[in-house]
Coordinates of N, CA and C in Angstrom, one line a residue:
X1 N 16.4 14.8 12.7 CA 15.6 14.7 11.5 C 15.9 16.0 10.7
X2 N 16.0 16.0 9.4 CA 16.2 16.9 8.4 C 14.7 17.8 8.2
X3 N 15.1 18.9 8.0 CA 14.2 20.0 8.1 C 14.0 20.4 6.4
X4 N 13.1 20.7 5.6 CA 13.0 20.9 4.6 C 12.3 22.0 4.2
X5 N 12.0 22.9 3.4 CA 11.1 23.9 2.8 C 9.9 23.4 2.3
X6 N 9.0 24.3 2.9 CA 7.7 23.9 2.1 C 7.5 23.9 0.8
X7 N 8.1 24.4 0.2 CA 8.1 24.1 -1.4 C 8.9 22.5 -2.1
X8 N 9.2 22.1 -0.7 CA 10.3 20.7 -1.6 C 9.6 19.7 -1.1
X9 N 8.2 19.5 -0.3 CA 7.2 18.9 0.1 C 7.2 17.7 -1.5
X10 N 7.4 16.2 -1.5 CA 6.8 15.9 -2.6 C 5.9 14.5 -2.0
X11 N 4.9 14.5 -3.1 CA 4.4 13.3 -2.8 C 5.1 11.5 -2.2
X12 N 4.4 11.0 -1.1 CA 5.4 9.9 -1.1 C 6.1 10.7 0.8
X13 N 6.4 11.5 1.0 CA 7.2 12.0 2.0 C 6.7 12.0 3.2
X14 N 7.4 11.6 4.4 CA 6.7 11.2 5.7 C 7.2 12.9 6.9
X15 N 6.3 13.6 7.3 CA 6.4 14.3 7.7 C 5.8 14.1 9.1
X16 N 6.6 15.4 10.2 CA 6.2 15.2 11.6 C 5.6 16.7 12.0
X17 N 4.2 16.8 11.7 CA 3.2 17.8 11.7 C 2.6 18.3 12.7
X18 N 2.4 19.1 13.0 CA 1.2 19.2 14.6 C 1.4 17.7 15.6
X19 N 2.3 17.4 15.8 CA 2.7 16.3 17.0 C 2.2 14.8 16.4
X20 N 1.9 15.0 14.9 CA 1.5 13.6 14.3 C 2.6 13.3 13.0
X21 N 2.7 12.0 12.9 CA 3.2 11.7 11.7 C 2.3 11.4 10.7
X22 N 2.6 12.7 9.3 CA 1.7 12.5 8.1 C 2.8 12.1 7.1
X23 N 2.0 11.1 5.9 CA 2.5 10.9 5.0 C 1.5 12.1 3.6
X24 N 2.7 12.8 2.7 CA 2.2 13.6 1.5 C 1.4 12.4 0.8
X25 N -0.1 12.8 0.6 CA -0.6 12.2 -0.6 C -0.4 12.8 -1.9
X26 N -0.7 13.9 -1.8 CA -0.9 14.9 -3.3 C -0.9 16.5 -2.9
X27 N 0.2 16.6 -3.8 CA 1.2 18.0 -3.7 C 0.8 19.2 -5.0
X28 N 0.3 20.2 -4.8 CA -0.1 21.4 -6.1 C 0.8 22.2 -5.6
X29 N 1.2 23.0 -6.5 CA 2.3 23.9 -6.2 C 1.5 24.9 -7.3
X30 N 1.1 26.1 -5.8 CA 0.3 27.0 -6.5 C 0.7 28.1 -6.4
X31 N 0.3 29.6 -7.5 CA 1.3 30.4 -7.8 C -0.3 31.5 -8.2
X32 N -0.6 32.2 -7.0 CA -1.4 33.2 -7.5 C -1.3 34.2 -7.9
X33 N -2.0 34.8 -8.4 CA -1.9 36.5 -9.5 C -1.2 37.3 -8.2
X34 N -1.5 37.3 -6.7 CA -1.1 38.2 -5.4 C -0.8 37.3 -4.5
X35 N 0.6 37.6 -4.2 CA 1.2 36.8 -2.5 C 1.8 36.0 -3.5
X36 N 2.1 35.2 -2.6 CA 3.7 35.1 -2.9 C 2.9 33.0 -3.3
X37 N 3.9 31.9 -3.8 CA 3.7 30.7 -4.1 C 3.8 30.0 -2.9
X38 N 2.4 28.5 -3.2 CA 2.8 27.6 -2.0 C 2.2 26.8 -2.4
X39 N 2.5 25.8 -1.5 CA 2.5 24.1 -1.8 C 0.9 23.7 -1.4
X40 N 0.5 23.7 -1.8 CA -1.3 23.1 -1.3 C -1.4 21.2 -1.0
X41 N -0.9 20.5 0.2 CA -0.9 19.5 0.6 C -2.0 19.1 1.2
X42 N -2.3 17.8 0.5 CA -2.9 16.7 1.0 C -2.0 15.7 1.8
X43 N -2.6 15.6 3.6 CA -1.9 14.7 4.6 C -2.4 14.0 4.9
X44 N -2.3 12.6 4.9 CA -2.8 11.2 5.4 C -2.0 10.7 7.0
X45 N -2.8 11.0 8.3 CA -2.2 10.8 9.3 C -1.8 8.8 9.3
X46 N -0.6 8.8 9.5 CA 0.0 7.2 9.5 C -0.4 6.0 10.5
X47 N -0.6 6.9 11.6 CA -1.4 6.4 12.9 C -2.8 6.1 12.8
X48 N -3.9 6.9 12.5 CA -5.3 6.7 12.4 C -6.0 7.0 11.4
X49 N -5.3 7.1 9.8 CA -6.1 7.4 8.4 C -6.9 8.3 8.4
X50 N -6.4 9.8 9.2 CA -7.4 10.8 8.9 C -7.1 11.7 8.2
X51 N -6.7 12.5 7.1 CA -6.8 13.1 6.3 C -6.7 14.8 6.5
X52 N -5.8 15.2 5.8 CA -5.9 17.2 6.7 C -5.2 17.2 5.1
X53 N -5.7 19.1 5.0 CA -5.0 19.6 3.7 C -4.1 20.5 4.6
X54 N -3.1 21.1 3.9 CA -2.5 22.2 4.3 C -1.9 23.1 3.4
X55 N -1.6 24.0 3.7 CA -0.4 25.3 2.6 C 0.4 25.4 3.7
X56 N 2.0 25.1 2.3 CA 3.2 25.5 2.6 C 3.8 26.4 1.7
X57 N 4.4 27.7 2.7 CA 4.6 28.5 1.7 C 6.4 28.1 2.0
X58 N 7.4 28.3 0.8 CA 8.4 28.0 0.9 C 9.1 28.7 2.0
X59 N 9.2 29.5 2.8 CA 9.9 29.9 3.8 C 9.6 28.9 5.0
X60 N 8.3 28.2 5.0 CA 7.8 27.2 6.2 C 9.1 25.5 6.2
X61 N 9.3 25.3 6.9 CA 10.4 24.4 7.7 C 9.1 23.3 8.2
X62 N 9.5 22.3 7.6 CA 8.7 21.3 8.2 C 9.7 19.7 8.4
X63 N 9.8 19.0 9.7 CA 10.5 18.2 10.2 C 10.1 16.7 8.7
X64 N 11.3 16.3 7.8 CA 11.1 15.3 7.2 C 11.4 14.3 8.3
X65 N 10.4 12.9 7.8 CA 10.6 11.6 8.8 C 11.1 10.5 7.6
X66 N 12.4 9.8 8.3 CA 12.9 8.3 7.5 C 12.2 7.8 8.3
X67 N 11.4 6.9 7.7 CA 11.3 5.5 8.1 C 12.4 4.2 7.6
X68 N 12.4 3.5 8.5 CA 13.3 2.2 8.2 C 12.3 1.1 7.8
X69 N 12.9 0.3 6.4 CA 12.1 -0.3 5.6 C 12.5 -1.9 6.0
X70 N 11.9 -2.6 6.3 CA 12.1 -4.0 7.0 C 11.7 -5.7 6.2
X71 N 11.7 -5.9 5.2 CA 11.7 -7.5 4.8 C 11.4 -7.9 5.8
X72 N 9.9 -8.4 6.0 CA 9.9 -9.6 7.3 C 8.6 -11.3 6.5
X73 N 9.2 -11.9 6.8 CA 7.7 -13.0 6.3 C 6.6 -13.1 7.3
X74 N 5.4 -13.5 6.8 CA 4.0 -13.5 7.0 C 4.2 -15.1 7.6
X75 N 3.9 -15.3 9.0 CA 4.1 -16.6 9.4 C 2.5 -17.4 9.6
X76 N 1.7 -16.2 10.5 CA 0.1 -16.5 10.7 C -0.3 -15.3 11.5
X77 N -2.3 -15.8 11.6 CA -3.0 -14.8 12.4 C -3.3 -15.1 13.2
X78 N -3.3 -14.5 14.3 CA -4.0 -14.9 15.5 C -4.5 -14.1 16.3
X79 N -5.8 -14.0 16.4 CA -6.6 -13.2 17.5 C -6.6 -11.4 16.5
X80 N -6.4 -11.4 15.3 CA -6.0 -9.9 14.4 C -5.3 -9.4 14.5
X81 N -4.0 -10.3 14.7 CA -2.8 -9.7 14.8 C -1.9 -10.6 13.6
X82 N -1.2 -10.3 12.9 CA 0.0 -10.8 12.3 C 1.4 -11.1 12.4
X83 N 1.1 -12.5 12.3 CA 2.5 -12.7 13.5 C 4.0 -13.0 12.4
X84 N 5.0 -11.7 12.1 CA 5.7 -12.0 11.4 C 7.4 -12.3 11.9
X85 N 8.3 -12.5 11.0 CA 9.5 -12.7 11.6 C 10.2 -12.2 10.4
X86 N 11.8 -11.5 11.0 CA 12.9 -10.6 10.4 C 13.4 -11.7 10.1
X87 N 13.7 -11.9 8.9 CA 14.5 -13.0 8.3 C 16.1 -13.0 8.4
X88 N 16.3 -12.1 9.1 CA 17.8 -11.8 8.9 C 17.8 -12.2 10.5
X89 N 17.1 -11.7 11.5 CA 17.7 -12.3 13.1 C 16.5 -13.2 13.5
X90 N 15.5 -13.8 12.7 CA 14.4 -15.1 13.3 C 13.8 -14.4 14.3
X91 N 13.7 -12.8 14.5 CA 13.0 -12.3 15.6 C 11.0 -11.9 15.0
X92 N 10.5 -12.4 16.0 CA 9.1 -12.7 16.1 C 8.2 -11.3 16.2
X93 N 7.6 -10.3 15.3 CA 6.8 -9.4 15.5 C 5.8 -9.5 15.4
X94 N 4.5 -9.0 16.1 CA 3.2 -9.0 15.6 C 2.8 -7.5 15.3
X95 N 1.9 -7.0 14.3 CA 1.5 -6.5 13.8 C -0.2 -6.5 13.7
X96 N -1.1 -5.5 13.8 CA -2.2 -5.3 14.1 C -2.8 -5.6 12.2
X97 N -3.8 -6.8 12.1 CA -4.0 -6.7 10.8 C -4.6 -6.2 10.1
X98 N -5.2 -4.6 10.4 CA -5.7 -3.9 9.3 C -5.2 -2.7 9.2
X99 N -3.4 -2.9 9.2 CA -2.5 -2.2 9.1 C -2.9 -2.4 7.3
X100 N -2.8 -3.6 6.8 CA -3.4 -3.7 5.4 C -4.4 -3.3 4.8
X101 N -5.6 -2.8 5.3 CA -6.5 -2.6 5.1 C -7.6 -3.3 4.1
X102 N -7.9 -3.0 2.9 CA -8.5 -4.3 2.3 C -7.6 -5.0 1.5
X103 N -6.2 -4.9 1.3 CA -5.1 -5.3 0.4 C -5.0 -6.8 1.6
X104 N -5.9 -7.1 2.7 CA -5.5 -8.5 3.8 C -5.6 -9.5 3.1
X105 N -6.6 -9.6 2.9 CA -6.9 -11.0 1.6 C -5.9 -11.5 0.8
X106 N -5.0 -10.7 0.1 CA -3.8 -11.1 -0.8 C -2.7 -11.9 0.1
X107 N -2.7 -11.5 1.4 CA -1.5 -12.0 2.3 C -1.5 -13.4 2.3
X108 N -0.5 -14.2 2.1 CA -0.3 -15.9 1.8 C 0.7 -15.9 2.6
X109 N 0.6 -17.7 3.4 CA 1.9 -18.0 4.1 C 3.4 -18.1 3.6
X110 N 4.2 -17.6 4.2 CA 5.7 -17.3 4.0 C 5.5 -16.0 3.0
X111 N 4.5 -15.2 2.9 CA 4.9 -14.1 2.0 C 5.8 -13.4 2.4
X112 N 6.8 -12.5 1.6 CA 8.0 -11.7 2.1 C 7.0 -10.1 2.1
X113 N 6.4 -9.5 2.9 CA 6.3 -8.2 3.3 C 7.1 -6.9 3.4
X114 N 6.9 -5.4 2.8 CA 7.8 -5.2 3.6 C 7.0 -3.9 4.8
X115 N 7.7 -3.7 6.0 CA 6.9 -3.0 7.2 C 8.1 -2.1 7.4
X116 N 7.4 -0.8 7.7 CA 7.8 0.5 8.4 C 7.8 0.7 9.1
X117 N 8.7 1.1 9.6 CA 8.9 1.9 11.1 C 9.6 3.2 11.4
X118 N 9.1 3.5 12.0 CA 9.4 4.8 13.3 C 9.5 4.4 14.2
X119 N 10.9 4.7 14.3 CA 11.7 4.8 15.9 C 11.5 3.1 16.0
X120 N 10.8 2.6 17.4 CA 10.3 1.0 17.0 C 8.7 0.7 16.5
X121 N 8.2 1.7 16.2 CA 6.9 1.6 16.1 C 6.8 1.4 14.4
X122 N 5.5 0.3 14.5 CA 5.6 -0.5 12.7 C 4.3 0.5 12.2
X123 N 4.5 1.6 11.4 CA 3.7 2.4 10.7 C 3.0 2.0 9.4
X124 N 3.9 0.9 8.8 CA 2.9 1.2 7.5 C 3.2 -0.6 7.1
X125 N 2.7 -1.4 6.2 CA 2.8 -2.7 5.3 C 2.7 -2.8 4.3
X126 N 3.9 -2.8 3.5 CA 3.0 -3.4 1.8 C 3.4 -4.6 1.5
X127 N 2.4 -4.9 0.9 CA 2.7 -6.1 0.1 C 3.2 -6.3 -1.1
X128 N 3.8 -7.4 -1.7 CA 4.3 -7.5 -3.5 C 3.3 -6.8 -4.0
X129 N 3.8 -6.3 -4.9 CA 2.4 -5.7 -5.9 C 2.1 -6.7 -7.2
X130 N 2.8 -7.6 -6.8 CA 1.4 -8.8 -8.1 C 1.9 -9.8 -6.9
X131 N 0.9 -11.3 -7.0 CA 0.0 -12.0 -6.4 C -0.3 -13.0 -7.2
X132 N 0.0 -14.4 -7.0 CA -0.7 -15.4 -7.6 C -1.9 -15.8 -7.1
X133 N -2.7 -15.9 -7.5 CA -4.1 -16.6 -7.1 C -4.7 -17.3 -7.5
X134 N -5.5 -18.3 -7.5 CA -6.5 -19.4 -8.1 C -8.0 -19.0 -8.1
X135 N -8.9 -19.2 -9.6 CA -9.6 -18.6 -9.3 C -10.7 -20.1 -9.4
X136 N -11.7 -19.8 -8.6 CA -12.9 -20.6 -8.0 C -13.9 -20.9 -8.7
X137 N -14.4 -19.4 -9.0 CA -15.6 -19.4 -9.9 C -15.7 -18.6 -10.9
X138 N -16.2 -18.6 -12.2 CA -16.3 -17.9 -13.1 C -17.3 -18.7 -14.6
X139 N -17.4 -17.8 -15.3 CA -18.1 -18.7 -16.4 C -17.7 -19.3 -16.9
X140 N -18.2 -20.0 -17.8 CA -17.1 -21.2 -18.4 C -16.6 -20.7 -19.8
X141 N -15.5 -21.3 -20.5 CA -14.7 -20.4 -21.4 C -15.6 -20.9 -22.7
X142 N -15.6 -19.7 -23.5 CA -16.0 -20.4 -24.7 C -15.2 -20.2 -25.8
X143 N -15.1 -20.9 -26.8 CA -14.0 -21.2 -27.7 C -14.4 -19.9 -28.7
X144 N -12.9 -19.8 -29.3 CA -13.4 -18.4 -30.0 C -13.8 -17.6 -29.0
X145 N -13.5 -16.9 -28.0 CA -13.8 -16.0 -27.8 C -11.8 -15.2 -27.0
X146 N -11.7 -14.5 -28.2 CA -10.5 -13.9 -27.6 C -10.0 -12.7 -27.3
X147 N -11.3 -11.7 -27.7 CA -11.1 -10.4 -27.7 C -10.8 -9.6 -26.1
X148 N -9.8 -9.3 -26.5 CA -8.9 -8.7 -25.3 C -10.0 -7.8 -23.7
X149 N -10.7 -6.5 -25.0 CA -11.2 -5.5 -24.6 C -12.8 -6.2 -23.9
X150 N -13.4 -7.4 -23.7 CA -14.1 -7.9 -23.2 C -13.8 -8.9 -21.9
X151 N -14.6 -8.1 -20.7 CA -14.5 -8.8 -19.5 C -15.7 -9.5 -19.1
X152 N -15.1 -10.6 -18.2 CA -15.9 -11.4 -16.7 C -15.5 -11.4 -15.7
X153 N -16.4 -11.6 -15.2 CA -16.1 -12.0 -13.5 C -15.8 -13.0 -13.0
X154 N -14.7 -13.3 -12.0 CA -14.4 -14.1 -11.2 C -14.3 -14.0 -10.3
X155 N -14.7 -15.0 -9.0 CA -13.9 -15.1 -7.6 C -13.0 -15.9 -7.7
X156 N -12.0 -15.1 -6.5 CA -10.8 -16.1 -6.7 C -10.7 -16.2 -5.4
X157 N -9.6 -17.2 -5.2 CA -9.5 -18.1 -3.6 C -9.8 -17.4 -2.9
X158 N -9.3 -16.3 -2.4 CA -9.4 -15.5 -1.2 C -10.2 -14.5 -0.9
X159 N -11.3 -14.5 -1.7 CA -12.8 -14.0 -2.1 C -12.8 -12.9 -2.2
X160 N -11.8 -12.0 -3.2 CA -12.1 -11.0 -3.9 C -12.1 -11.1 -5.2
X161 N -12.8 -10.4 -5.8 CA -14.0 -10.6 -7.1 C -13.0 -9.7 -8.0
X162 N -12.4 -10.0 -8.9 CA -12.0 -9.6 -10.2 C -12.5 -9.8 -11.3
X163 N -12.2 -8.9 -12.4 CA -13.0 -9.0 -13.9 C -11.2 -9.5 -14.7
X164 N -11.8 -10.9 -15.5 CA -10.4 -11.1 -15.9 C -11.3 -11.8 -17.5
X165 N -10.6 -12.0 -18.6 CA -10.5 -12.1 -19.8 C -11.3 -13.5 -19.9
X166 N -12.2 -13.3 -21.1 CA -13.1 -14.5 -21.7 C -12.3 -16.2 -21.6
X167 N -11.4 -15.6 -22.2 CA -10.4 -17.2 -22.7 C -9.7 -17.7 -20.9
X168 N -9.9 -17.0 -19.7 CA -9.7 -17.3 -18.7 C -10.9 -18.0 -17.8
X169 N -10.4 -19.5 -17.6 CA -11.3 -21.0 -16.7 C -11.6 -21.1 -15.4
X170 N -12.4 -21.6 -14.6 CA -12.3 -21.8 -13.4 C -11.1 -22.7 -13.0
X171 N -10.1 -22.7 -11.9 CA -9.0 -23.4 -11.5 C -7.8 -23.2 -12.3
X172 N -7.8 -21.9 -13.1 CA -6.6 -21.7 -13.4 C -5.8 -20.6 -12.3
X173 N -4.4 -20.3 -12.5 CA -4.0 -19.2 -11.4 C -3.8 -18.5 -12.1
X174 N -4.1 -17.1 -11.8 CA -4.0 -15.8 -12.5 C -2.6 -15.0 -11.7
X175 N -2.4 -14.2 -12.6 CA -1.5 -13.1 -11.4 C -2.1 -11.8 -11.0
X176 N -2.7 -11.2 -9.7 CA -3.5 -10.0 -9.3 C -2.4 -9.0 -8.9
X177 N -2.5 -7.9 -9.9 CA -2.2 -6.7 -9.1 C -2.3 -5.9 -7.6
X178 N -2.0 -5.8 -6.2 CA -2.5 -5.6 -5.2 C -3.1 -4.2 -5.0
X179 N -2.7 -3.7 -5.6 CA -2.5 -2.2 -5.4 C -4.2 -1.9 -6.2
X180 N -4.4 -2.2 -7.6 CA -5.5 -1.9 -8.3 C -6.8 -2.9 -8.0
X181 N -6.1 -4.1 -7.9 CA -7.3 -5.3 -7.6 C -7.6 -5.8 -8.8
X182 N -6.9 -5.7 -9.7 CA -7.0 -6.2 -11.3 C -5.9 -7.3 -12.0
X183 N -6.5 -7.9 -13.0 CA -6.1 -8.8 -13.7 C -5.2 -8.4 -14.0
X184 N -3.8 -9.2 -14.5 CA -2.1 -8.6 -15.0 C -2.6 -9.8 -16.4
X185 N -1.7 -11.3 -15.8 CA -1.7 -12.1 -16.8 C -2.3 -13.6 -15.9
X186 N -2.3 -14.4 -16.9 CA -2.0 -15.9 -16.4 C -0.6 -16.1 -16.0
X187 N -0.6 -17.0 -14.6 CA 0.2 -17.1 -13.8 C 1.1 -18.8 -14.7

């Protein structure tokens, strides 16, 4: 694994820290009136979501980590586990499901995912970042009403609650952002 300077730390980077793998959340590159510059990091442990800050000063060497990025589809759950398959060799992985955390809800059959790994171990899951969904319940539309900058509420199929536009009905499909939890367009 490639070794890097604390000053080249950037957000996004998977690092191998005190015998854990962290991912950089959020990177300051600080420069006091005395002593010399350093990197003031925010680390998100990959394994169990615990959170550490640190300073790197650029002379510090810290182990960069590739992970290998994987396209697999969402087949089903069973017992909280996610049972997916590599579309390239039809080989069967399961995955613990609150590797997703609250982004689970969005997951739909045959979705294409993509999952991380280390070494063979599956570190991280994302999903598409927009999402078709159907929404359930909401108020009913009233005519003349089109103003952009005014919201409602809806649930939609998979029972997370978004605020989406007046001129938007119960049983139409919207497209959801995963990442923010918000309205994009009609699907």
């Amino acid at each position: 694994m490639p070794k890097i300077n604390g000053n080249e730390i950037r957000p996004g980077n998977v690092l191998e820290h005190n015998g854990g793998l962290w991912a950089a959340v959020k990177v300051d590159h600080v420069k006091p009136g005395k002593g010399g510059a350093f990197a003031q990091v925010e680390l998100k442990n990959l394994r169990n979501g615990s959170k550490l800050n640190e300073r790197f000063r650029s002379a510090d060497k810290v182990e960069r980590v590739r992970l290998e990025q994987k396209d697999q589809q969402f087949l089903y759950e069973d017992s909280g586990m996610l049972v997916l398959m590599d579309t390239d060799t039809y080989e069967q992985v399961q995955l613990a499901a609150d590797l997703l955390g609250d982004r689970r809800p969005f997951l739909q059959d045959g979705m294409m995912i993509v999952v991380e790994y280390h070494e063979d171990e599956a570190i991280n899951a994302a999903l598409p970042q927009k999402v078709t969904c159907k929404i359930v319940e909401t108020e009913p539309v009233v005519k003349g009403q089109t103003a952009a900058n005014s919201f409602k509420p809806a649930i939609l199929d998979n029972g997370i609650k978004v605020s989406v536009p007046p001129f938007v009905g119960q049983g139409e499909d919207i497209i959801v952002n995963t990442e923010t939890f918000e309205y994009v367009e009609r699907a």
